[in-house]
Short mmCIF file of C-alpha atoms in Angstrom, two decimals:
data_model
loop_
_atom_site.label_atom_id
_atom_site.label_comp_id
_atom_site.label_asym_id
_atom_site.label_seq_id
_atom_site.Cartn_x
_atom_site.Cartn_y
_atom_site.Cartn_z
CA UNK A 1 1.99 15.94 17.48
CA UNK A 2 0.43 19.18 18.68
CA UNK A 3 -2.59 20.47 17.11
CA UNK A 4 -2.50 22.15 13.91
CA UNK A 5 -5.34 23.35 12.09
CA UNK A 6 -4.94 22.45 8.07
CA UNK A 7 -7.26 23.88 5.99
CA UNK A 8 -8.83 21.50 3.51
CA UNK A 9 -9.86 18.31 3.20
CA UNK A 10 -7.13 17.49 0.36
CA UNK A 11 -4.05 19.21 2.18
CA UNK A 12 -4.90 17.39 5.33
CA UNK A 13 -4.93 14.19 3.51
CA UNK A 14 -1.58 15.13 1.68
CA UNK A 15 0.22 15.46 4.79
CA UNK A 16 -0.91 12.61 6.21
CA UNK A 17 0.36 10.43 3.17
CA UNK A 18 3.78 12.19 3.89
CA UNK A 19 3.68 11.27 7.41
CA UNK A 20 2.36 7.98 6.50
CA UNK A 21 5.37 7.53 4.34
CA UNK A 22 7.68 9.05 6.92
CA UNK A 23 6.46 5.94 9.33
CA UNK A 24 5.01 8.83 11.26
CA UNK A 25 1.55 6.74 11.83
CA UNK A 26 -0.07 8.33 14.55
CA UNK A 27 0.53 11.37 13.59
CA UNK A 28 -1.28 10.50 10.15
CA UNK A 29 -4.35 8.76 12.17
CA UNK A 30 -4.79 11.72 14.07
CA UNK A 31 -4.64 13.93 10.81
CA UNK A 32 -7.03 11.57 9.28
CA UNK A 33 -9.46 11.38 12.08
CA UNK A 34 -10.25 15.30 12.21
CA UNK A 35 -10.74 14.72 8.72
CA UNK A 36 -13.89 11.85 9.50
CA UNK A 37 -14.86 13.83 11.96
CA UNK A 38 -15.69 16.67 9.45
CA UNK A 39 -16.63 14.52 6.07
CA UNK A 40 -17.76 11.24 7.82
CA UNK A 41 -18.05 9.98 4.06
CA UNK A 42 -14.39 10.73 3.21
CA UNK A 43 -13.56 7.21 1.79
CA UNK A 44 -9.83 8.14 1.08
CA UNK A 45 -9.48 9.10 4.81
CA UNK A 46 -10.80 5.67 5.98
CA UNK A 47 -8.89 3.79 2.61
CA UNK A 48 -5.40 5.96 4.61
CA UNK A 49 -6.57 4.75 7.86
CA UNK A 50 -6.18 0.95 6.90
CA UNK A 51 -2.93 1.76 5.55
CA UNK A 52 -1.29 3.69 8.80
CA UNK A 53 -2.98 0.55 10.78
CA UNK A 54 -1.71 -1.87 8.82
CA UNK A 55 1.69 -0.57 8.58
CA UNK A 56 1.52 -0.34 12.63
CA UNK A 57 0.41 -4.07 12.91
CA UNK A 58 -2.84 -3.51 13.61
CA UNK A 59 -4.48 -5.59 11.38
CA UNK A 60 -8.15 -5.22 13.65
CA UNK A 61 -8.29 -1.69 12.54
CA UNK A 62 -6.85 -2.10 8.98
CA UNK A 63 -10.01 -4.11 9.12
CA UNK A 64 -12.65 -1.90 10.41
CA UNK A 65 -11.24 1.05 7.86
CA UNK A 66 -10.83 -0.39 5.04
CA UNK A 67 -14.12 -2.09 5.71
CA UNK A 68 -16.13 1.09 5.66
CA UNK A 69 -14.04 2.76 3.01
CA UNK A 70 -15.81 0.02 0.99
CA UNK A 71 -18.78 0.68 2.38
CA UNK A 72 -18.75 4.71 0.61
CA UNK A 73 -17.09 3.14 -2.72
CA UNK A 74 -18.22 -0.02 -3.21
CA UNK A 75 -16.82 -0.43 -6.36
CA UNK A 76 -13.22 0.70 -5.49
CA UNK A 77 -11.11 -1.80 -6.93
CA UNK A 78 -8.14 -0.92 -4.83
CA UNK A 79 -10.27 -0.61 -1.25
CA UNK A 80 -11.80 -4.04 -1.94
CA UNK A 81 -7.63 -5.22 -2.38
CA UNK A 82 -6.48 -4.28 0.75
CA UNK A 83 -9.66 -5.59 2.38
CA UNK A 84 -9.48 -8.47 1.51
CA UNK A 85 -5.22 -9.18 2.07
CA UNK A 86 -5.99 -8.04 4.98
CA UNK A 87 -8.50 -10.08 5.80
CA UNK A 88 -6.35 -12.75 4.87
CA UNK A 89 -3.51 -11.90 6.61
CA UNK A 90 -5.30 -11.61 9.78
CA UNK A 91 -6.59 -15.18 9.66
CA UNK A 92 -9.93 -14.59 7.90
CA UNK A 93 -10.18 -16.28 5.33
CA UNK A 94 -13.91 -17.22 4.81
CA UNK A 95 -14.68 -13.45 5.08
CA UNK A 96 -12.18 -12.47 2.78
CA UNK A 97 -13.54 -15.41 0.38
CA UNK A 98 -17.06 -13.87 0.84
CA UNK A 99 -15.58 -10.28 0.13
CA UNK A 100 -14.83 -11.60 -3.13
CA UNK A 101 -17.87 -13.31 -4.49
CA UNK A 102 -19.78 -10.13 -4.13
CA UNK A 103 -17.71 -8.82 -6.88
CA UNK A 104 -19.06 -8.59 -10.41
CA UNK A 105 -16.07 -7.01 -12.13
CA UNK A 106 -15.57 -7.35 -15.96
CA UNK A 107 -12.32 -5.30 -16.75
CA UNK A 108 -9.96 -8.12 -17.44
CA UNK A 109 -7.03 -6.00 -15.82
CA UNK A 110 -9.32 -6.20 -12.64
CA UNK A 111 -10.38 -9.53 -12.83
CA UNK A 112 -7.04 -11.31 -13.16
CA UNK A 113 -6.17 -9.36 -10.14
CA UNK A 114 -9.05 -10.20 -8.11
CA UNK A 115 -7.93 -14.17 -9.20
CA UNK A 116 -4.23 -13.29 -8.12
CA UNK A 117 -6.11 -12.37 -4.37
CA UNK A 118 -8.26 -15.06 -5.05
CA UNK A 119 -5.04 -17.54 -4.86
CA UNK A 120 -3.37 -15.52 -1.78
CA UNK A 121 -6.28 -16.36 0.23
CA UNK A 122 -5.83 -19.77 -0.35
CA UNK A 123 -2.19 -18.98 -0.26
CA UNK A 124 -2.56 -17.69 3.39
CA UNK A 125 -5.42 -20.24 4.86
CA UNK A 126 -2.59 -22.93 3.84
CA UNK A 127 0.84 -21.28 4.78
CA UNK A 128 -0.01 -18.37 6.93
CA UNK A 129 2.67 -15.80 7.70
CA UNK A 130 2.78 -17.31 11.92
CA UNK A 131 4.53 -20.36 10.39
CA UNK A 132 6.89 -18.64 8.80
CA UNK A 133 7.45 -16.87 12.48
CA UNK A 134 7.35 -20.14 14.36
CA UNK A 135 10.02 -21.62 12.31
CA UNK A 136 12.23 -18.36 12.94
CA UNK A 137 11.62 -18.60 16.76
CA UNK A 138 12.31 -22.50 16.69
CA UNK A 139 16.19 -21.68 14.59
CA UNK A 140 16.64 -19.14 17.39
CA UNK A 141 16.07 -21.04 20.23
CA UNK A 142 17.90 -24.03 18.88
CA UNK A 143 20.81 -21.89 18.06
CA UNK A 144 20.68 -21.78 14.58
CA UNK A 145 20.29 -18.44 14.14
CA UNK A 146 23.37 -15.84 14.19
CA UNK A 147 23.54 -12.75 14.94
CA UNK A 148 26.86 -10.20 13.52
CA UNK A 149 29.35 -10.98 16.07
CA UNK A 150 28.84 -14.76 15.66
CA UNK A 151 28.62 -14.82 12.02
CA UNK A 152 31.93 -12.46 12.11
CA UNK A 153 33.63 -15.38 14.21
CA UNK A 154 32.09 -18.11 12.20
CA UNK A 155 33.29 -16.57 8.85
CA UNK A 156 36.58 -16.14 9.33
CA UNK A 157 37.03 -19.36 11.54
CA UNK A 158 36.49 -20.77 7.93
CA UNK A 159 38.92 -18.39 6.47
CA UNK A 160 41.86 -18.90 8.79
CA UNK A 161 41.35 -22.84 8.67
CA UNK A 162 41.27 -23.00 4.98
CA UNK A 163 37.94 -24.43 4.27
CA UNK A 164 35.51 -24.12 1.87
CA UNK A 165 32.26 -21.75 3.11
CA UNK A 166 29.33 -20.30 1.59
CA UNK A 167 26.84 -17.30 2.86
CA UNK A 168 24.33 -16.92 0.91
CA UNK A 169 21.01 -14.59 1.23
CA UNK A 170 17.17 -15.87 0.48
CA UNK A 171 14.72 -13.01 0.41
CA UNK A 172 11.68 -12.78 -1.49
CA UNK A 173 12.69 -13.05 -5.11
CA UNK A 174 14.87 -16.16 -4.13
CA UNK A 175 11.17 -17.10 -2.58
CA UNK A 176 9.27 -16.25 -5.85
CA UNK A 177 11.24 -18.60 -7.87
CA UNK A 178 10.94 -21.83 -4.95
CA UNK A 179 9.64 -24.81 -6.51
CA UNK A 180 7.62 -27.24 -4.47
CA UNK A 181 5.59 -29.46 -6.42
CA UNK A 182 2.83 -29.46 -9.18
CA UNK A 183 -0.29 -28.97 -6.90
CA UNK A 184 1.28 -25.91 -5.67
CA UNK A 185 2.31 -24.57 -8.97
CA UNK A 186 -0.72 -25.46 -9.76
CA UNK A 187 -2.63 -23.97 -6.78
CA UNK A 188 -1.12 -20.65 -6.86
CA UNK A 189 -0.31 -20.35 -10.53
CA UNK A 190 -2.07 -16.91 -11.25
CA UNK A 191 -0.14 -15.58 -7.97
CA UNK A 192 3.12 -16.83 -8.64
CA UNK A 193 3.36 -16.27 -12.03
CA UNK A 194 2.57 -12.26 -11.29
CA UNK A 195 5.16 -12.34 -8.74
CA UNK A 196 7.92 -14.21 -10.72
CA UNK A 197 7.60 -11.48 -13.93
CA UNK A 198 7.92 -8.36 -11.70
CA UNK A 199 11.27 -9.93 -9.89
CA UNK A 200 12.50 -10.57 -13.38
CA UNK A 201 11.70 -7.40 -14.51
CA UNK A 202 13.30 -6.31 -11.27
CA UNK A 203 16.56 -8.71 -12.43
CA UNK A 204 16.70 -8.01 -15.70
CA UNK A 205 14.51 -5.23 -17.12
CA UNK A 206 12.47 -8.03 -18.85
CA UNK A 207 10.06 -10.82 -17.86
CA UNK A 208 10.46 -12.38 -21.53
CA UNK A 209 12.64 -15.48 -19.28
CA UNK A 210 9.10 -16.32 -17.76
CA UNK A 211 8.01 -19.00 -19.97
CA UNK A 212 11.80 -20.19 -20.46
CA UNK A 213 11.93 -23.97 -19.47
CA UNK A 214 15.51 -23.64 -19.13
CA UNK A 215 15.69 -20.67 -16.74
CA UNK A 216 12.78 -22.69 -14.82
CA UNK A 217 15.48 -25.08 -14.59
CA UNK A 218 18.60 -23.20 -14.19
CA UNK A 219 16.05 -21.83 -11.02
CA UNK A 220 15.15 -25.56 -9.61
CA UNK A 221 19.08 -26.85 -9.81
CA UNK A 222 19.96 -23.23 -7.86
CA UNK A 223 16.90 -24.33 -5.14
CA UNK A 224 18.54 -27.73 -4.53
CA UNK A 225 21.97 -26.25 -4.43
CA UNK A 226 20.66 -23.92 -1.48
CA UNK A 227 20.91 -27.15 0.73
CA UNK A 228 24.90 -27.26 1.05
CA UNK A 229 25.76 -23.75 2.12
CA UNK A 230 26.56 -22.84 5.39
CA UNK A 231 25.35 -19.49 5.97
CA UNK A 232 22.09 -19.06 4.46
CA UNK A 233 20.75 -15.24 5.46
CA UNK A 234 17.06 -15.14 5.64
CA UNK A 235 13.69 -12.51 6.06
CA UNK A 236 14.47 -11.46 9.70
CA UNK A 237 10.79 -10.62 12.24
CA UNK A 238 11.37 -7.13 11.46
CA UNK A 239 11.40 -7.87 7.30
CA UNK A 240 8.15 -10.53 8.10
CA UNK A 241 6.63 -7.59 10.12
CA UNK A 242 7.16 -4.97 7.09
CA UNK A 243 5.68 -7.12 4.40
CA UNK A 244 2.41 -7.75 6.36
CA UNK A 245 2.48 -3.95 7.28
CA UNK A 246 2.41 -3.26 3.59
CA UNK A 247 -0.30 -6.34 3.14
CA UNK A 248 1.88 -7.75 0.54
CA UNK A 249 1.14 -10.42 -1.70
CA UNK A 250 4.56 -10.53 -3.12
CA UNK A 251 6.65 -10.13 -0.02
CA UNK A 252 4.57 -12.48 2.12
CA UNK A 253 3.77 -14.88 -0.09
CA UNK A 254 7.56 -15.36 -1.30
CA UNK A 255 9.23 -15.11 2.46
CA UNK A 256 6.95 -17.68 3.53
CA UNK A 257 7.81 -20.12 0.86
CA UNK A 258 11.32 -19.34 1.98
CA UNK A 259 10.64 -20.99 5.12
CA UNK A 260 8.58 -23.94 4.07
CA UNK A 261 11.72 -24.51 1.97
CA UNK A 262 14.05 -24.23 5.15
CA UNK A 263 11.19 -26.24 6.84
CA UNK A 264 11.66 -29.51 4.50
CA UNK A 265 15.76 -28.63 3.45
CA UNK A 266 17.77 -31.63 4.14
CA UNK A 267 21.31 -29.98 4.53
CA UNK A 268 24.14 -30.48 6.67
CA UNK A 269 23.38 -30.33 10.48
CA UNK A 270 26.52 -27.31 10.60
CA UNK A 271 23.90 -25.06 8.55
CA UNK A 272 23.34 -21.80 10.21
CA UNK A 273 20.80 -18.58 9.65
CA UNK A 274 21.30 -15.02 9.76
CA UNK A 275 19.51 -11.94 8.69
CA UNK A 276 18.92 -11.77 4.83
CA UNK A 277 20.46 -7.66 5.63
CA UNK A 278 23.39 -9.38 7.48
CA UNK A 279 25.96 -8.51 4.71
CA UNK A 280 24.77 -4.63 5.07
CA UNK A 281 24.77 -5.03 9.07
CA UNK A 282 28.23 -6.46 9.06
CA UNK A 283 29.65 -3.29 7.07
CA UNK A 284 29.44 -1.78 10.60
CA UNK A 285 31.60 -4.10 12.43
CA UNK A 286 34.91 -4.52 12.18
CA UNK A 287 34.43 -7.95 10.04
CA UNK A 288 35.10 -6.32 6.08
CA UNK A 289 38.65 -5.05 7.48
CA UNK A 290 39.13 -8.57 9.24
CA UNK A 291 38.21 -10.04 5.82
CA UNK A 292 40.67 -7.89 3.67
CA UNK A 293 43.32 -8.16 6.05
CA UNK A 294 43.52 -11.90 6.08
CA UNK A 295 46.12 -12.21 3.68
CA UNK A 296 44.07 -14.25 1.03
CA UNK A 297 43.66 -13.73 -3.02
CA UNK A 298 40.07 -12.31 -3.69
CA UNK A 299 38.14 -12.38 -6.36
CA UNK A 300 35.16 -10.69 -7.38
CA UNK A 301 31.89 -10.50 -9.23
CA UNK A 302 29.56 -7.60 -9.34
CA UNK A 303 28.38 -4.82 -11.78
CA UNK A 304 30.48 -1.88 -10.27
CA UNK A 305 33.59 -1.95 -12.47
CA UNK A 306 35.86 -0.31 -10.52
CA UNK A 307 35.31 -2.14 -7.07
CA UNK A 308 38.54 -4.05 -7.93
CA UNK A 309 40.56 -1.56 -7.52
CA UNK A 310 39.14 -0.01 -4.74
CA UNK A 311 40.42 -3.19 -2.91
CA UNK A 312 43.78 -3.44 -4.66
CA UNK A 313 44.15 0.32 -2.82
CA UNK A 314 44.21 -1.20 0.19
CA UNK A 315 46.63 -3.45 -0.31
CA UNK A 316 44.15 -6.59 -1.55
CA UNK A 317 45.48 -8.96 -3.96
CA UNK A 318 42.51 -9.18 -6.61
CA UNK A 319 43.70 -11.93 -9.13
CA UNK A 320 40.54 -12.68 -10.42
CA UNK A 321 37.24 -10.17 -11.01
CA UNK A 322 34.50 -10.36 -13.61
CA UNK A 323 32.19 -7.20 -14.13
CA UNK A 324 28.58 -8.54 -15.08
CA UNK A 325 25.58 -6.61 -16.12
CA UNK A 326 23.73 -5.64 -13.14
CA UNK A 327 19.62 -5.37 -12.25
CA UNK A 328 16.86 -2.77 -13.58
CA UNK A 329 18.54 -0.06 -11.27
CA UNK A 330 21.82 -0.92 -13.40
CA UNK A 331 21.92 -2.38 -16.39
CA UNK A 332 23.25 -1.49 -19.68
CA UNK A 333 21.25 -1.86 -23.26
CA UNK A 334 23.15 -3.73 -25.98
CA UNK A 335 24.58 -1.28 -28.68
CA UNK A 336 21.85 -0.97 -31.35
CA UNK A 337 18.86 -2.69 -29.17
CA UNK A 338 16.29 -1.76 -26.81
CA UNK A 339 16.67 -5.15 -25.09
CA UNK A 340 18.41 -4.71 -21.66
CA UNK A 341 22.03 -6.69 -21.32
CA UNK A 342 21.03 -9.53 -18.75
CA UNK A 343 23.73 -11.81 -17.09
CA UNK A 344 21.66 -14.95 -17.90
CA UNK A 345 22.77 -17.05 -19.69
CA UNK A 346 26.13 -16.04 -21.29
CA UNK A 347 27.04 -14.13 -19.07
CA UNK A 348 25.88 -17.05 -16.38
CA UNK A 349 28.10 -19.69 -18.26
CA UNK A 350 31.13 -18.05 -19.01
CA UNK A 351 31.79 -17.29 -15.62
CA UNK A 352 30.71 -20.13 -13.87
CA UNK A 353 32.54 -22.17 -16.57
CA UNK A 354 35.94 -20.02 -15.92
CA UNK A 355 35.03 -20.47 -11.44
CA UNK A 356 34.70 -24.43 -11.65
CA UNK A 357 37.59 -24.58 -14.25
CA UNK A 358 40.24 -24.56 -11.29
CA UNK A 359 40.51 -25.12 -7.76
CA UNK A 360 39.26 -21.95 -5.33
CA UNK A 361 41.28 -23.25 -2.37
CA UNK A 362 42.41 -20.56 -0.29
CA UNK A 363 40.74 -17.67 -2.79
CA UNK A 364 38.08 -15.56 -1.35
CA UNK A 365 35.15 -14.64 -3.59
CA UNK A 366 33.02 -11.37 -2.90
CA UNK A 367 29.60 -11.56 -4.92
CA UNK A 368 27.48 -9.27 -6.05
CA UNK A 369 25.52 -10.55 -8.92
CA UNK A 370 22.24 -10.68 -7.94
CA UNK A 371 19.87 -14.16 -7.99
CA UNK A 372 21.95 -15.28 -10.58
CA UNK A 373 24.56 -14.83 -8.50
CA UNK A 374 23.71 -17.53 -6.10
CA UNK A 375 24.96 -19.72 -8.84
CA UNK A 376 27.99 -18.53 -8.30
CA UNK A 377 28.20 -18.75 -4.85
CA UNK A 378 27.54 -22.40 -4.72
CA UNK A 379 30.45 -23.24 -7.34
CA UNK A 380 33.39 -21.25 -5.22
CA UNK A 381 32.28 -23.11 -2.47
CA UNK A 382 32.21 -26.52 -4.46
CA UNK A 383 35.75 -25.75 -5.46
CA UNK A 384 36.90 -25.15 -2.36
CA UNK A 385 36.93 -21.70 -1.82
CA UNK A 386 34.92 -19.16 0.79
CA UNK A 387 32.00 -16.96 -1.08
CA UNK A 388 30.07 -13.88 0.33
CA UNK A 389 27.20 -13.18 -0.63
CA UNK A 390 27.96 -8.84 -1.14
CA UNK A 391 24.77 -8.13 -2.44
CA UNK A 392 23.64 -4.09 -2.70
CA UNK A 393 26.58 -3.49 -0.54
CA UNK A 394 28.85 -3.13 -3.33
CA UNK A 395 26.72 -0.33 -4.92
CA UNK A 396 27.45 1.45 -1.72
CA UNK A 397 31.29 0.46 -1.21
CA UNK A 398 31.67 2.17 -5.27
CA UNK A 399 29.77 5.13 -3.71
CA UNK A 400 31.15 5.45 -0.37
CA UNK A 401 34.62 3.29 -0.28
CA UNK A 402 35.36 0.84 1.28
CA UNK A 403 34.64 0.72 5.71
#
């Protein structure tokens, strides 16, 4: 970036967020270091700093900013935050701990988040995000791990044989709701229980499931049914890399519990792994026109009504399709009521009552029905029939059309 004067402490710092959230990162630490350079007690420029850094992986200098930014505000609630995650993150725990204790706060907003980073330091001394790597690099060296033209071939070698198959996606809300056992509930309540209401609020425009013993449930019988598919898509490097970038609690705490559950999962030695964005990447290969062209019956689950018949005008023979209410980007309020429509549980029964009332042989299912979706996933495949996971590529097929 050549050399532009900007005048102003405030515009300079504006454009750097822009370029910041343009991924343009050196640009923004240039930006940001004129700005030092003129108002070495600028704490926002340092507080920007850490972000650029940690967003490039450079978790050293996320330090060493966000460090001194602390230094000028001591009292910044939101400097001593990313401070200390990334502390954490970067292995330093003890100093992160430290951080902490020198903290008098007494909002209770503040202090209940200050316990929720309390519990990810823990969280990462314990399970730290290079596990969750390792176990990636160990299911690509041992073959495990597919990339589009091999899922493409693996698919619909289970399509033209006639057997039952299952791809389904883990990412981080699947991760939020992974049950271990009662020390780690117990460990990590505060942190998991924050996590768990913004991913249903994300699902269903409403966290008031959160204390539901039956949803808990419904959530534990999904986990164990994870076990018996046979393409289970999880958080690629490049989605591990992101989530430490943006020093996430959420993102890192929930992918890594997706691989401690992979770690321990006692499934069929035919399981295989692919990118959790594998049903997006595959939209760009020939392997949706394969799919549709294989002469089978498809059904079809997912909140855009008229995806149906953008299949049947190709030539598709949809026999079966429910439309259920989608997530907090589209969902529909019940006539008279504030309360957002959510597909669990009526929704949730009635459909996987009418799925496991009669054999799927042969059928191919197309889902797009979010976590509760998975549900519904594992019963096509228990009844024979071959279920992909569509995910947030149906939202784009209604938009677009079909490839």
């Amino acid at each position: 970036m050549r050399a532009v004067e900007i005048d102003g402490e405030i515009p300079a710092l504006d454009i750097s967020i822009y370029l910041r959230n343009e991924g343009r990162h050196r640009e923004a630490l240039t930006i940001l270091e004129r700005v030092r350079a003129k108002n070495p007690l600028n704490d926002i420029a340092y507080y920007q700093a850490a972000l650029n850094s940690a967003m490039m992986g450079n978790l050293t200098s996320a330090v060493q900013f966000g460090r001194r930014a602390l230094q000028i505000q001591p009292s910044n609630v939101e400097y001593r935050s990313l401070l200390a995650r990334a502390l954490s993150i970067a292995g330093q725990t003890d100093a992160a701990r430290r951080l902490m204790l020198t903290s008098h706060e007494t909002n209770p907003d503040h202090r209940n988040l200050f316990e929720r980073i309390g519990q990810f330091i823990d969280y990462c001394e314990a399970h730290p995000l290079q596990g969750a790597r390792d176990t990636l690099d160990r299911f690509i060296e041992d073959g495990l791990y597919l990339e589009a033209d091999a899922v493409r071939r693996h698919v619909l070698e289970a399509v033209a044989q006639g057997r039952p198959f299952s791809f389904a996606r883990l990412g981080d809300g699947e991760g939020a709701w992974l049950s271990f056992n009662d020390y780690d509930e117990g460990r990590y309540a505060a942190l998991y229980r924050g996590h768990r209401i913004e991913f249903l609020r994300d699902w269903f425009g409403t966290d008031r499931l959160i204390h539901a013993e039956d949803f808990f449930r419904f959530s534990i019988d999904l986990q164990t049914g994870f076990a018996g598919h046979d393409l289970i898509g999880i958080p690629p490097k490049a989605r591990l890399d992101q989530e430490q970038g943006f020093l996430s609690t959420r993102g890192i705490t929930s992918s890594v519990n997706v691989f401690r559950f992979l770690e321990k999962m006692s499934g069929p030695a035919s399981t295989r792994f692919t990118s959790n964005s594998m049903n997006l990447t595959l939209n760009d290969t020939p392997f949706y026109r394969d799919l549709i062209s294989a002469g089978r019956p498809f059904g079809i689950i997912t909140s855009q009504s008229g995806l149906a018949d953008l299949l049947r005008g190709r030539g598709v023979t949809v026999d079966h399709a429910y439309v259920v209410p989608g997530d907090s980007r589209n969902f529909s309020r019940g006539e008279g009521s504030n309360e957002p429509v959510c597909q669990y549980p009526h929704f949730l029964e009635q459909v996987d009552a009418h799925l496991g009332a009669e054999s799927q042989a042969g059928r191919i299912w197309l889902v797009a029905a979010g976590y509760v979706g998975k549900r519904y996933i594992q019963t096509v495949r228990n009844r024979g029939g071959v279920a992909i996971d569509l995910g947030s590529l149906a939202d784009h097929w209604a938009r677009n059309g079909l490839p």
